[in-house]
Coordinates of C-alpha atoms in Angstrom, one line a residue:
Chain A
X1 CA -139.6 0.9 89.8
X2 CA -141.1 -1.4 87.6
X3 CA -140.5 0.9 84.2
X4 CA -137.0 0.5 85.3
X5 CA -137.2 -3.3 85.6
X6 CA -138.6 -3.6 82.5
X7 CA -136.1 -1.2 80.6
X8 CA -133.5 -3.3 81.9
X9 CA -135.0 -6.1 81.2
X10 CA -132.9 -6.5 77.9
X11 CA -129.9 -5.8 78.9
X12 CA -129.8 -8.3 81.5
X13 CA -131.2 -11.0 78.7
X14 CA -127.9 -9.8 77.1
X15 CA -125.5 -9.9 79.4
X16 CA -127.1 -13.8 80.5
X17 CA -126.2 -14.5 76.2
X18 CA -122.6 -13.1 76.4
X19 CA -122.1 -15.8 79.8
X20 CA -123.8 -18.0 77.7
X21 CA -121.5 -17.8 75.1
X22 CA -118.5 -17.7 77.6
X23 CA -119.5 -20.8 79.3
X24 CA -120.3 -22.2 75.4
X25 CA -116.9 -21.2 74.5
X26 CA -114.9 -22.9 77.8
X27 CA -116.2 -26.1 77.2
X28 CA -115.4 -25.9 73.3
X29 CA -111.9 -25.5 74.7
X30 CA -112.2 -28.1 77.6
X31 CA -113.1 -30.7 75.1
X32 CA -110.1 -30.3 72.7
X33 CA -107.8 -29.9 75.4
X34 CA -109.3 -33.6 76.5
X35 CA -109.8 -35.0 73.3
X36 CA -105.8 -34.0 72.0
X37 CA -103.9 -34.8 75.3
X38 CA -100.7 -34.5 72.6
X39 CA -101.0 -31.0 72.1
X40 CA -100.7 -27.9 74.5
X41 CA -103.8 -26.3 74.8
X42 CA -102.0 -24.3 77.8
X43 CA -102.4 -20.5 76.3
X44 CA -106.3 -21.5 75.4
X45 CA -106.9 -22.2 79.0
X46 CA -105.0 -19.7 80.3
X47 CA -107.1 -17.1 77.6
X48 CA -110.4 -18.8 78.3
X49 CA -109.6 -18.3 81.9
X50 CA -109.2 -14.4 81.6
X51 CA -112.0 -13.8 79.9
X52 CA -113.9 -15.3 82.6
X53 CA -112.2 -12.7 84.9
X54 CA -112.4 -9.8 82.3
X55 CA -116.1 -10.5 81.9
X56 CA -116.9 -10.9 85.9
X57 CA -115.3 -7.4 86.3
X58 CA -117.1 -5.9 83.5
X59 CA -120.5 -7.4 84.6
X60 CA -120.1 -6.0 87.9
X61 CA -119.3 -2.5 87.2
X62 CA -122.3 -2.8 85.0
X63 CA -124.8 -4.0 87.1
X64 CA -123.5 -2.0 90.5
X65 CA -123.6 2.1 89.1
X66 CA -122.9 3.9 86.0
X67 CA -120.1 5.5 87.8
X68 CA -118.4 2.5 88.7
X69 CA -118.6 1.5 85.5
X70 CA -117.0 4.8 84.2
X71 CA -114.0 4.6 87.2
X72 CA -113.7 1.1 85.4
X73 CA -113.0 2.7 82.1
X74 CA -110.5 5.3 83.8
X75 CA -108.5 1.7 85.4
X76 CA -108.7 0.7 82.0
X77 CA -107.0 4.1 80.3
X78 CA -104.6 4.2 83.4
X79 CA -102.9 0.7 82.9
X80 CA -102.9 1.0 79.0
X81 CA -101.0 4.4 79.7
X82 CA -98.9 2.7 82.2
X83 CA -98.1 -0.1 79.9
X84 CA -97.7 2.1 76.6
X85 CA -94.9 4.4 78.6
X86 CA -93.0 1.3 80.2
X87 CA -93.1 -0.2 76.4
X88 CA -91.6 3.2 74.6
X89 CA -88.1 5.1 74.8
X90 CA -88.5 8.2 76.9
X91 CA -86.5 11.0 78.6
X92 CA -85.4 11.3 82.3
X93 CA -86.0 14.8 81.7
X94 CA -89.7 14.2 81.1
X95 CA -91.0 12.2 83.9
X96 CA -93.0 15.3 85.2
X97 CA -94.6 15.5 81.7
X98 CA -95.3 11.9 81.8
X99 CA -96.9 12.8 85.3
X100 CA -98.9 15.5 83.8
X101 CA -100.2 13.2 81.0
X102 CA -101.0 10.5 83.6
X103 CA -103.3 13.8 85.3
X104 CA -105.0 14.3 82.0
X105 CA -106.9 10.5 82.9
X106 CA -108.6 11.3 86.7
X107 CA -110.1 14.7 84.5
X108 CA -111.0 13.3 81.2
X109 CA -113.1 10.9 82.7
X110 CA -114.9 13.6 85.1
X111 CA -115.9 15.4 81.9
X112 CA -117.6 11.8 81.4
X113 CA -119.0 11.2 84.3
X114 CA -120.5 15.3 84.1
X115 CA -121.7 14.5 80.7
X116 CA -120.2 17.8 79.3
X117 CA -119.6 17.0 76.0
X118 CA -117.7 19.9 75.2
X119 CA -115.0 19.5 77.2
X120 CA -114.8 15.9 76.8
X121 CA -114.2 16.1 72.9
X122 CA -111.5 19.4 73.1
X123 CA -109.6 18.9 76.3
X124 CA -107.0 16.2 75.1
X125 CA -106.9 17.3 71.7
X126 CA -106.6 20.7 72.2
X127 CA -105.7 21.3 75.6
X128 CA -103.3 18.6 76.4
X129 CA -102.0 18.9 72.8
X130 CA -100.5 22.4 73.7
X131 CA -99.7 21.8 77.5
X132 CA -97.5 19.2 77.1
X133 CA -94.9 20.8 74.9
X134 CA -95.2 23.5 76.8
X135 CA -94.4 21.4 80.0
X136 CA -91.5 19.6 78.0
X137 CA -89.9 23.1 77.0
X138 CA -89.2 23.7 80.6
X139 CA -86.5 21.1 81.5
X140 CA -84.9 22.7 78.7
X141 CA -83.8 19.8 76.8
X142 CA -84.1 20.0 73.1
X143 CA -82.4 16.4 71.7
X144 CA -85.0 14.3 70.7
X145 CA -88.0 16.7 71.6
X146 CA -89.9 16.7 68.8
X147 CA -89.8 12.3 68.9
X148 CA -90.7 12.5 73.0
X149 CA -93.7 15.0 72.7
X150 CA -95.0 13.2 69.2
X151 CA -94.9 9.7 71.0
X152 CA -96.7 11.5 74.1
X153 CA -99.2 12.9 72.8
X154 CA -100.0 9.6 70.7
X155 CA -100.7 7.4 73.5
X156 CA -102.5 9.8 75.5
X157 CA -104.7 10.0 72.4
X158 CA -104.7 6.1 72.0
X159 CA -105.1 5.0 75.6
X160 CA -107.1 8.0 77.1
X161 CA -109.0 9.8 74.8
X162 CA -110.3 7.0 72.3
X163 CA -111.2 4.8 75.3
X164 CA -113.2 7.0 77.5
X165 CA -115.4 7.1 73.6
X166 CA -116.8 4.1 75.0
X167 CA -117.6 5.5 78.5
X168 CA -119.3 8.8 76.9
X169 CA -121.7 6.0 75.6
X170 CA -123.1 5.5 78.8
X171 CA -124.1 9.1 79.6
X172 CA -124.9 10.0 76.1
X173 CA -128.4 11.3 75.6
X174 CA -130.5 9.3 72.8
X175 CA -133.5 12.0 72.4
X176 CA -133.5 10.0 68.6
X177 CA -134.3 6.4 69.9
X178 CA -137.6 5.7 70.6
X179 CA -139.5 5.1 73.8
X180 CA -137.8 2.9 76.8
X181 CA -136.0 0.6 73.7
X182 CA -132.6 1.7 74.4
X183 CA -130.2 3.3 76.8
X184 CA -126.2 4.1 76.9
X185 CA -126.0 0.9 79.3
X186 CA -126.9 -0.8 76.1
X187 CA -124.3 1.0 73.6
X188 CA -121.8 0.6 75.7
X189 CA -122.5 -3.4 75.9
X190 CA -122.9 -3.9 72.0
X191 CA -119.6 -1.9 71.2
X192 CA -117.9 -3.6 73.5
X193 CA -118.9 -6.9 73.2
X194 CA -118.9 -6.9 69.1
X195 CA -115.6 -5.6 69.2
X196 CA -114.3 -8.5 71.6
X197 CA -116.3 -11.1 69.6
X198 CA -115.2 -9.7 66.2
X199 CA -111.3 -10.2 67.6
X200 CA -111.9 -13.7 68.2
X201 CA -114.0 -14.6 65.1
X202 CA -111.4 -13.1 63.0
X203 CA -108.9 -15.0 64.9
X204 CA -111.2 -17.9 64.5
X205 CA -111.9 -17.8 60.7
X206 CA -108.5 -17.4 59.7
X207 CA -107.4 -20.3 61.8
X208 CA -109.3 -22.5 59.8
X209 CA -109.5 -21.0 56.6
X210 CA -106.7 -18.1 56.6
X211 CA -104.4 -18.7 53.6
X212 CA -104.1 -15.0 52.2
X213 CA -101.8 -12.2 54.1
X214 CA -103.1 -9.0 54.2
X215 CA -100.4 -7.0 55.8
X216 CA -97.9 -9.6 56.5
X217 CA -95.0 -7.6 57.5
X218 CA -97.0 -5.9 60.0
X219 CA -99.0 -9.0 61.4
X220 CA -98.3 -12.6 59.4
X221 CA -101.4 -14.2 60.7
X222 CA -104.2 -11.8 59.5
X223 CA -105.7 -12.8 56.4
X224 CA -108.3 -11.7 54.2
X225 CA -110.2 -14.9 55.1
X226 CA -110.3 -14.1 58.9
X227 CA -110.7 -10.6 58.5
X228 CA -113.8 -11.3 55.9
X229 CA -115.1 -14.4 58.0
X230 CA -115.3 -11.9 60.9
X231 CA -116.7 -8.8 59.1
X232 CA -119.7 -11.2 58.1
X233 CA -120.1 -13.0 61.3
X234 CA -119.7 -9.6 62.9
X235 CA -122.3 -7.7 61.0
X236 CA -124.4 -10.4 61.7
X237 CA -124.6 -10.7 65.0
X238 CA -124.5 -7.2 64.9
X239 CA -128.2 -7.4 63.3
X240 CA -129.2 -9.8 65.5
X241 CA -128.7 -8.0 68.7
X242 CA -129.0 -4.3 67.9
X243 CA -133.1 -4.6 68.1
X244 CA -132.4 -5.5 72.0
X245 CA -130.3 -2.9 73.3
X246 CA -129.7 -0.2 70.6
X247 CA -132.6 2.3 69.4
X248 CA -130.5 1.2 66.0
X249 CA -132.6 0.4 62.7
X250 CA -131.4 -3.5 60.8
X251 CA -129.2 -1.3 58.2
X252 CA -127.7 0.9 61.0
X253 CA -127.0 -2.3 62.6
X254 CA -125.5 -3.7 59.9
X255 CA -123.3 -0.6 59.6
X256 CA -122.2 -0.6 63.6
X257 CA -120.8 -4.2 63.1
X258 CA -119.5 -3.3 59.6
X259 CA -117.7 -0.6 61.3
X260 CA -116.5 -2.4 64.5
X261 CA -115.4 -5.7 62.5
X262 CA -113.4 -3.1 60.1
X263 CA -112.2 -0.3 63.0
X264 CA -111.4 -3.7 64.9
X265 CA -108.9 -4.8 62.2
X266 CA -107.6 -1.5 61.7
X267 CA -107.0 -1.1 65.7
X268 CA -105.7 -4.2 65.7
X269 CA -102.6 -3.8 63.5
X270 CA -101.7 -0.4 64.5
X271 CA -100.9 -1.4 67.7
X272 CA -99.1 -4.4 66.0
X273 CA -97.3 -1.9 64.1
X274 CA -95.7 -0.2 66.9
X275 CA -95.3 -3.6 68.6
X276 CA -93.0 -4.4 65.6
X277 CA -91.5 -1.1 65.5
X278 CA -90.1 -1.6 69.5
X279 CA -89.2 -5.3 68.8
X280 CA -91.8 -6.6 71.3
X281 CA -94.4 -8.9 71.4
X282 CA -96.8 -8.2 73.9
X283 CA -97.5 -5.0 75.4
X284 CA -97.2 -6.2 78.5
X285 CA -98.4 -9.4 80.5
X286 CA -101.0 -8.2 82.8
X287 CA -103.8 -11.0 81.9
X288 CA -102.4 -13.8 81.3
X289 CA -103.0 -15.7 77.6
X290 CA -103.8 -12.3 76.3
X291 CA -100.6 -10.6 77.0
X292 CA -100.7 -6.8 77.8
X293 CA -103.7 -4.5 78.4
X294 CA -102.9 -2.9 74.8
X295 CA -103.3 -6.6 73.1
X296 CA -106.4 -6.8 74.5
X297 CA -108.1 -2.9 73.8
X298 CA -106.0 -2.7 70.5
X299 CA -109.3 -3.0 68.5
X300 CA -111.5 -0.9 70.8
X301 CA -109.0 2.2 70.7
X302 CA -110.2 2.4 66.9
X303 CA -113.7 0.7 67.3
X304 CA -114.6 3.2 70.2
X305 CA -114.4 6.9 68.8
X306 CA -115.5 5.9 65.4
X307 CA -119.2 3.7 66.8
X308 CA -119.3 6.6 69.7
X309 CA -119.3 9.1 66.6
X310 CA -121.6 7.3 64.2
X311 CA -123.8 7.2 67.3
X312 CA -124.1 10.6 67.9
X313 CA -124.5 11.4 64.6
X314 CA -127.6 9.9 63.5
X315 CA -129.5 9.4 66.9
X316 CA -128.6 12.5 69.0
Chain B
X1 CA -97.8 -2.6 118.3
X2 CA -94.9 -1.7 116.1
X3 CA -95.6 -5.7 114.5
X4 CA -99.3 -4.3 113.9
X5 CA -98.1 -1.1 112.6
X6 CA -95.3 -2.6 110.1
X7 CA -98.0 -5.3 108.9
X8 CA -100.5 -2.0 108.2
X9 CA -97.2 -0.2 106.6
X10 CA -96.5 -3.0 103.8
X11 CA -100.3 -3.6 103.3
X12 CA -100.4 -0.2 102.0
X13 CA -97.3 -0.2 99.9
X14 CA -98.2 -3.7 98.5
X15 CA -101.9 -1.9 97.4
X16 CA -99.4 1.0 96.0
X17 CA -97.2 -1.4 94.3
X18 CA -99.6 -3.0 92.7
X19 CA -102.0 0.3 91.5
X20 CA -99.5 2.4 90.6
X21 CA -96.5 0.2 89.7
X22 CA -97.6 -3.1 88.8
X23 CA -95.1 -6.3 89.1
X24 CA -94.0 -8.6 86.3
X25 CA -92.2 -11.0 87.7
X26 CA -90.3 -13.9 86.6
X27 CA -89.6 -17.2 87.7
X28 CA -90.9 -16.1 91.4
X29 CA -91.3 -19.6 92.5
X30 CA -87.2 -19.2 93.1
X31 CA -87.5 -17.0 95.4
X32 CA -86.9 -18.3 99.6
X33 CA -89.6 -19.0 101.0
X34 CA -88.0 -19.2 104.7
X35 CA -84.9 -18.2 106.1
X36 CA -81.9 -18.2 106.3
X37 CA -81.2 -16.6 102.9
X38 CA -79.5 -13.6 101.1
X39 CA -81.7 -12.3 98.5
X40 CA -79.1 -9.7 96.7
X41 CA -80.6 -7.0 94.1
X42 CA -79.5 -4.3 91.4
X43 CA -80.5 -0.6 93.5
X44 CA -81.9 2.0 91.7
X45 CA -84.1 3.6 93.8
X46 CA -85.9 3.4 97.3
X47 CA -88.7 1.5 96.0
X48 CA -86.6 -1.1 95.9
X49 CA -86.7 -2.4 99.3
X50 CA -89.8 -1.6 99.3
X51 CA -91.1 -3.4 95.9
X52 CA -88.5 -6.7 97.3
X53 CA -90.0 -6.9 100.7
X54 CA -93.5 -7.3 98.7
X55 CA -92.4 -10.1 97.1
X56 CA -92.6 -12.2 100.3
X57 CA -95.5 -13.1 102.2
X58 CA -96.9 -10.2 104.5
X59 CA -96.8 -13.0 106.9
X60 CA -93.1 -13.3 107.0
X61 CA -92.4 -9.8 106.6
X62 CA -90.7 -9.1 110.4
X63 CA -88.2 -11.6 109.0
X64 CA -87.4 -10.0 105.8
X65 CA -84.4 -7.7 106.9
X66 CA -83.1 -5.3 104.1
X67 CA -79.4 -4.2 105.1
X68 CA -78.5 -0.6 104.9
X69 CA -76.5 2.6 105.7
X70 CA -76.4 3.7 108.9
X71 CA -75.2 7.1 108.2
X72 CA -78.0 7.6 105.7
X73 CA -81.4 5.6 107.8
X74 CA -80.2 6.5 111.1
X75 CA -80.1 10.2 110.4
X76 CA -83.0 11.8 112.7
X77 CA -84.5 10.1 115.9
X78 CA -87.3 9.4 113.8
X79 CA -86.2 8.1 111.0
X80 CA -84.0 5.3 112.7
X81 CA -87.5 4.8 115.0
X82 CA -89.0 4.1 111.0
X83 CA -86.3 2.4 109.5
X84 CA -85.4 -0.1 112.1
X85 CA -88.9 -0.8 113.5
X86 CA -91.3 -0.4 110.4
X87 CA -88.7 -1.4 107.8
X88 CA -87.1 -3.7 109.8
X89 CA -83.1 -2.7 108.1
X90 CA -80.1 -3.9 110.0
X91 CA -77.8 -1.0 110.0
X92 CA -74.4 -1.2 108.9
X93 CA -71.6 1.7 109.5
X94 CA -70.1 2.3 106.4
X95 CA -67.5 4.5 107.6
X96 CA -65.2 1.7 108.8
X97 CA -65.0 3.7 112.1
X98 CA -65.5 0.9 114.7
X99 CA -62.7 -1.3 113.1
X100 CA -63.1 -3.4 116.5
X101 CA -66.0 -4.8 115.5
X102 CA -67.0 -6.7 112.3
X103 CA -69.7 -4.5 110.9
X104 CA -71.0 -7.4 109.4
X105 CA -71.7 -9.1 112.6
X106 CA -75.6 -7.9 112.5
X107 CA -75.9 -9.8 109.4
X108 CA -74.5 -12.6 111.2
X109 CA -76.4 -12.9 113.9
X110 CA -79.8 -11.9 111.7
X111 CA -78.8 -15.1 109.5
X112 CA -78.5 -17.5 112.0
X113 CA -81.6 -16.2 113.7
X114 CA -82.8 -17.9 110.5
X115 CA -83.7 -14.7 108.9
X116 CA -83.9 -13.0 105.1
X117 CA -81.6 -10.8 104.3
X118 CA -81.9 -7.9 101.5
X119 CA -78.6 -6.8 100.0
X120 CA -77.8 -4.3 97.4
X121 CA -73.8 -5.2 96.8
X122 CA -73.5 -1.8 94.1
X123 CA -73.8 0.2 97.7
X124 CA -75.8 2.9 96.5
X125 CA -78.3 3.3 94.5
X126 CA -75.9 5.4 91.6
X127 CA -77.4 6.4 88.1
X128 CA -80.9 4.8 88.0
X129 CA -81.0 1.7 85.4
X130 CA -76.9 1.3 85.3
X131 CA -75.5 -1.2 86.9
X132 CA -72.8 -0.3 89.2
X133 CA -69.6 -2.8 89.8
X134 CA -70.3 -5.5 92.7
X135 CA -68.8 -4.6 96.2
X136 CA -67.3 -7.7 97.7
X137 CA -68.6 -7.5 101.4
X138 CA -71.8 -9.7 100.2
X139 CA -69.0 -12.5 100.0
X140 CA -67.7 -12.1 103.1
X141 CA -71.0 -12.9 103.9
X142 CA -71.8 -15.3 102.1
X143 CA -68.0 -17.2 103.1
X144 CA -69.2 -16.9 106.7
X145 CA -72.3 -18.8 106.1
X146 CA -71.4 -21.1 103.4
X147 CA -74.9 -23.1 103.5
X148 CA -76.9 -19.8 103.2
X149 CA -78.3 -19.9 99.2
X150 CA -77.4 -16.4 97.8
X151 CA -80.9 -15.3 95.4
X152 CA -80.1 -12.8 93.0
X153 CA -82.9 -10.6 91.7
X154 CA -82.6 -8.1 89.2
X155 CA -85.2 -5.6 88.5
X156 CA -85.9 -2.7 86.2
X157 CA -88.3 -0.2 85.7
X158 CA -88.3 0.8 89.6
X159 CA -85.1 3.9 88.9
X160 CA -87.9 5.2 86.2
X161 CA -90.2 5.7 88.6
X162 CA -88.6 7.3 91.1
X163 CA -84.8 7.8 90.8
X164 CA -82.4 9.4 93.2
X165 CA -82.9 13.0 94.3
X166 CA -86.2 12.7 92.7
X167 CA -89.2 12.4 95.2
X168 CA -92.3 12.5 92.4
X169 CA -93.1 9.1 91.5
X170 CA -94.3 8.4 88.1
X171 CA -95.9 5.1 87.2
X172 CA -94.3 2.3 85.2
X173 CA -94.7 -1.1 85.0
X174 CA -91.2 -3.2 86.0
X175 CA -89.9 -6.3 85.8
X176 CA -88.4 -8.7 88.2
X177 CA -85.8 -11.3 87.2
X178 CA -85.1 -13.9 89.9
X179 CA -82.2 -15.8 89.1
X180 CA -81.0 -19.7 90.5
X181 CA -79.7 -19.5 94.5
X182 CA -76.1 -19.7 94.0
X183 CA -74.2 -21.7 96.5
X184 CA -70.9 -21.2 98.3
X185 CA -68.4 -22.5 95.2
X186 CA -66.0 -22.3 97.9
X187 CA -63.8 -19.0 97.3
X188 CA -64.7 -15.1 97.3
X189 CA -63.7 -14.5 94.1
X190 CA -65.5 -17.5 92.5
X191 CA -68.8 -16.4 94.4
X192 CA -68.0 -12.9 93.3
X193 CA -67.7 -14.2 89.5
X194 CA -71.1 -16.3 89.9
X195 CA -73.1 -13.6 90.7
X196 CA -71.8 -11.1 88.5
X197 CA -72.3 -13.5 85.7
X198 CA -75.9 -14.0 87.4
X199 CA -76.5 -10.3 87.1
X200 CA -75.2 -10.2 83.7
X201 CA -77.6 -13.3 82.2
X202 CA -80.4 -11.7 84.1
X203 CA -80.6 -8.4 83.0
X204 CA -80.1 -9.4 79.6
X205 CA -83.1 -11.4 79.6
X206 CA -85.5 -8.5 78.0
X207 CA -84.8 -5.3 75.9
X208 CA -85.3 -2.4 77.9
X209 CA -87.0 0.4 76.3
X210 CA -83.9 3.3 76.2
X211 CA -84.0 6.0 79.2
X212 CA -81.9 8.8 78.9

């Protein structure tokens, strides 16, 4: 019992920094809300204010069971699916299909919660992949086919499989880190969290300093000085907290939040990218300030597979 | 009993609704929030009593009152014992049979009780997301019971997830336009130009993503 305290011990510290930096970061926002009564500060609430709730929920999973905090994941997958399919043009003929994809979450993630690797990394892109056609085929209804079963198959990629990277973390066996310095718990937090913080210091740096576009028909407001302000700041903080709860060495570190800050971007404006290809702005408008589920995980769906992979590699 | 049953019945659908549907609604604050009123909807499917009757307070549900067919909810023994008890519908005849009797009269009375009614003026629920014309019986209503505000609500997304003749329901998220009351401008075919004008502003509000 008290091996277990102490293992945890870091974790905890680290979850008490990212409420630090929550509470840090609401009254930053509080005070220029105050301090400019002129100007509406109304979506910054509003965003500081889901955070809060985004954080409580991801806390509690956390602390309660590793289960629960898988189930949270499969939520997660679920409502991004939900949203990406309300969002795109699809055929009345394929709503079993789209039931069948929906299926492909509650067993995806048991391969998660079993651990069996194998299954986890084929079963969508192998399995799935050929089902689905196969299940279009049926209803017999060949106009605009190839378009319904390509834009299928790309969510449940997007919104299932690259996401549940980021719950294999937590059952993912480390034989390569050393001694009682590092667990999946502890993955799990530092993708997560860098990928969230790397969003809004990107957001942040180019705010104050952006002045060159990097893809401005895609997305106007990133530029190379938010996207390099956040990379550094990133990699950083990346360095900074790998030593507590990864079995990572300082230039692995700095690679993780190279990767994330980069994956982030990358994540970021795909989803953009379709955005502008439907003509919407937000995904959705389940959390309020934030906009859909998909504005928020944009940056994991890339950050995930890519940190879960240069994880396995070099420390299992 | 029944009271206890219906309040267990639409705390289970509004779990539902929210899981595997999921609500985004605007301007909701427009909505009655007591009776008498005529909320009147697009229908596309039967979630959309359902998904309407969640939009009030599970306190006031006994005096939410969708109307509907006889001849289609009063089928079986058991299914008028559901429809009229758990749902709570007034059943109209459709037929025109009894032409003795106003078969608007329930409505009526249900009004002046100070209750809400739940119209769907297309009459049927038709191709899912299309909007059928407007019958006119919801201004014969309305012209009955001129101080009653008329709410229209348009929603989408609900036919997707479970259309006619279909009885798998897939998940989407859908969106609910409430629209101004409209009050008695004083004729039938004014009211029936307001709210199809209603209709039209509301569900041009957002760019549906195509379903064919």
């Amino acid at each position: 019992m008290s091996e277990m305290m102490t293992a945890l011990q870091p974790l905890h510290l680290a979850l008490l920094g990212i409420w630090g930096l929550l509470i840090a970061a609401s009254l930053l926002v509080w005070a220029l809300a105050r301090s400019r009564p002129d100007k509406d500060y109304s979506e910054l609430v509003q965003r500081t204010q889901s955070w809060w709730g985004m954080i409580a929920i991801f806390t509690a999973a956390f602390l309660l069971s590793r289960t629960l905090s898988i189930i949270v994941f499969a939520l997660v997958s679920f409502l991004a699916l939900k949203e990406y399919f309300s969002m795109i043009p699809t055929r009345r003929a394929d709503r079993r299909v789209l039931f069948w994809a929906y299926m492909a979450i509650p067993l995806q993630y048991y391969w998660v919660a079993d651990g069996w690797y194998g299954m986890f990394t084929v079963f969508i892109p192998v399995y799935m992949f050929l089902f689905l056609p196969f299940a279009m085929l049926l209803s017999q209804q060949t106009d605009g086919f190839l378009k319904a079963v390509g834009t299928l198959n790309w969510g449940l990629m997007l919104c299932v499989f690259a996401i549940s990277h980021a719950a294999f973390l937590l059952v993912l066996p480390l034989p390569g880190a050393a001694e009682g310095s590092a667990s999946g718990a502890g993955l799990l937090l530092f993708l997560v969290f860098l990928t969230q913080f790397n969003d809004v210091a990107q957001y942040t740096w180019g705010k104050l300093f952006g002045r060159h576009k990097i893809v401005p028909v895609v997305s106007p407001k990133k530029t190379w000085e938010g996207f390099l302000g956040g990379l550094a700041t990133t990699t950083l903080l990346a360095v900074l907290v790998a030593p507590l709860v990864t079995p990572f060495s300082l230039l692995h570190a700095a690679i993780a939040g190279a990767l994330i800050a980069a994956a982030g971007f990358i994540g970021d404006v795909t989803v953009s990218a379709v955005k502008r290809d439907l003509g919407v702005k937000d995904t959705g408008a389940l959390i309020p300030g934030h906009g859909g589920i998909m504005d928020r995980i944009d940056s994991l769906t890339f950050t995930a597979p890519l940190f879960f992979h240069f994880t396995r590699y070099f420390y299992t | 009993m029944t009271r206890c049953l219906q309040y267990l019945f639409f705390l289970a659908v509004r779990l539902a609704v929210t899981l595997l549907l999921g609500l985004n609604i605007r301007r909701r604050e427009l909505l009655p929030k007591d009776g008498p009123a005529i909320i009147v909807a697009n229908h596309n499917s039967h979630l959309d009593t359902l998904v309407l009757m969640c939009l009030m307070p599970l306190s006031k549900i006994a005096r939410v009152r969708p109307v509907a067919a006889a001849d289609y909810f009063m089928r079986t023994r058991w299914l008028a014992w559901f429809s009229t008890r758990i749902l709570g519908i007034i059943p109209i005849d459709r037929s025109g049979a009894a032409r003795s009797r106003d078969p608007l009269a329930p409505c009526h009375e249900a009004l002046e009780r100070g209750e809400i009614l739940i119209l769907f003026p297309e009459g049927t629920r038709g191709q899912p997301e299309e909007m059928a014309t407007l019958k006119k019986g919801v201004a014969f209503l309305a012209a009955k019971a001129p101080e009653v505000p008329v709410v229209p609500v348009f929603t989408h997304g609900l036919g997707k997830a479970l259309p006619k003749g279909s009885f798998l329901l897939v998940p989407f998220f859908c969106d609910i336009f409430v629209g101004a009351p409209i009050h008695w401008p004083g004729s039938r075919p004014d009211f029936m130009t307001q709210l199809n004008a209603a209709f039209e502003t509301l569900s041009r509000e957002k760019t549906f993503a195509p379903w064919e």
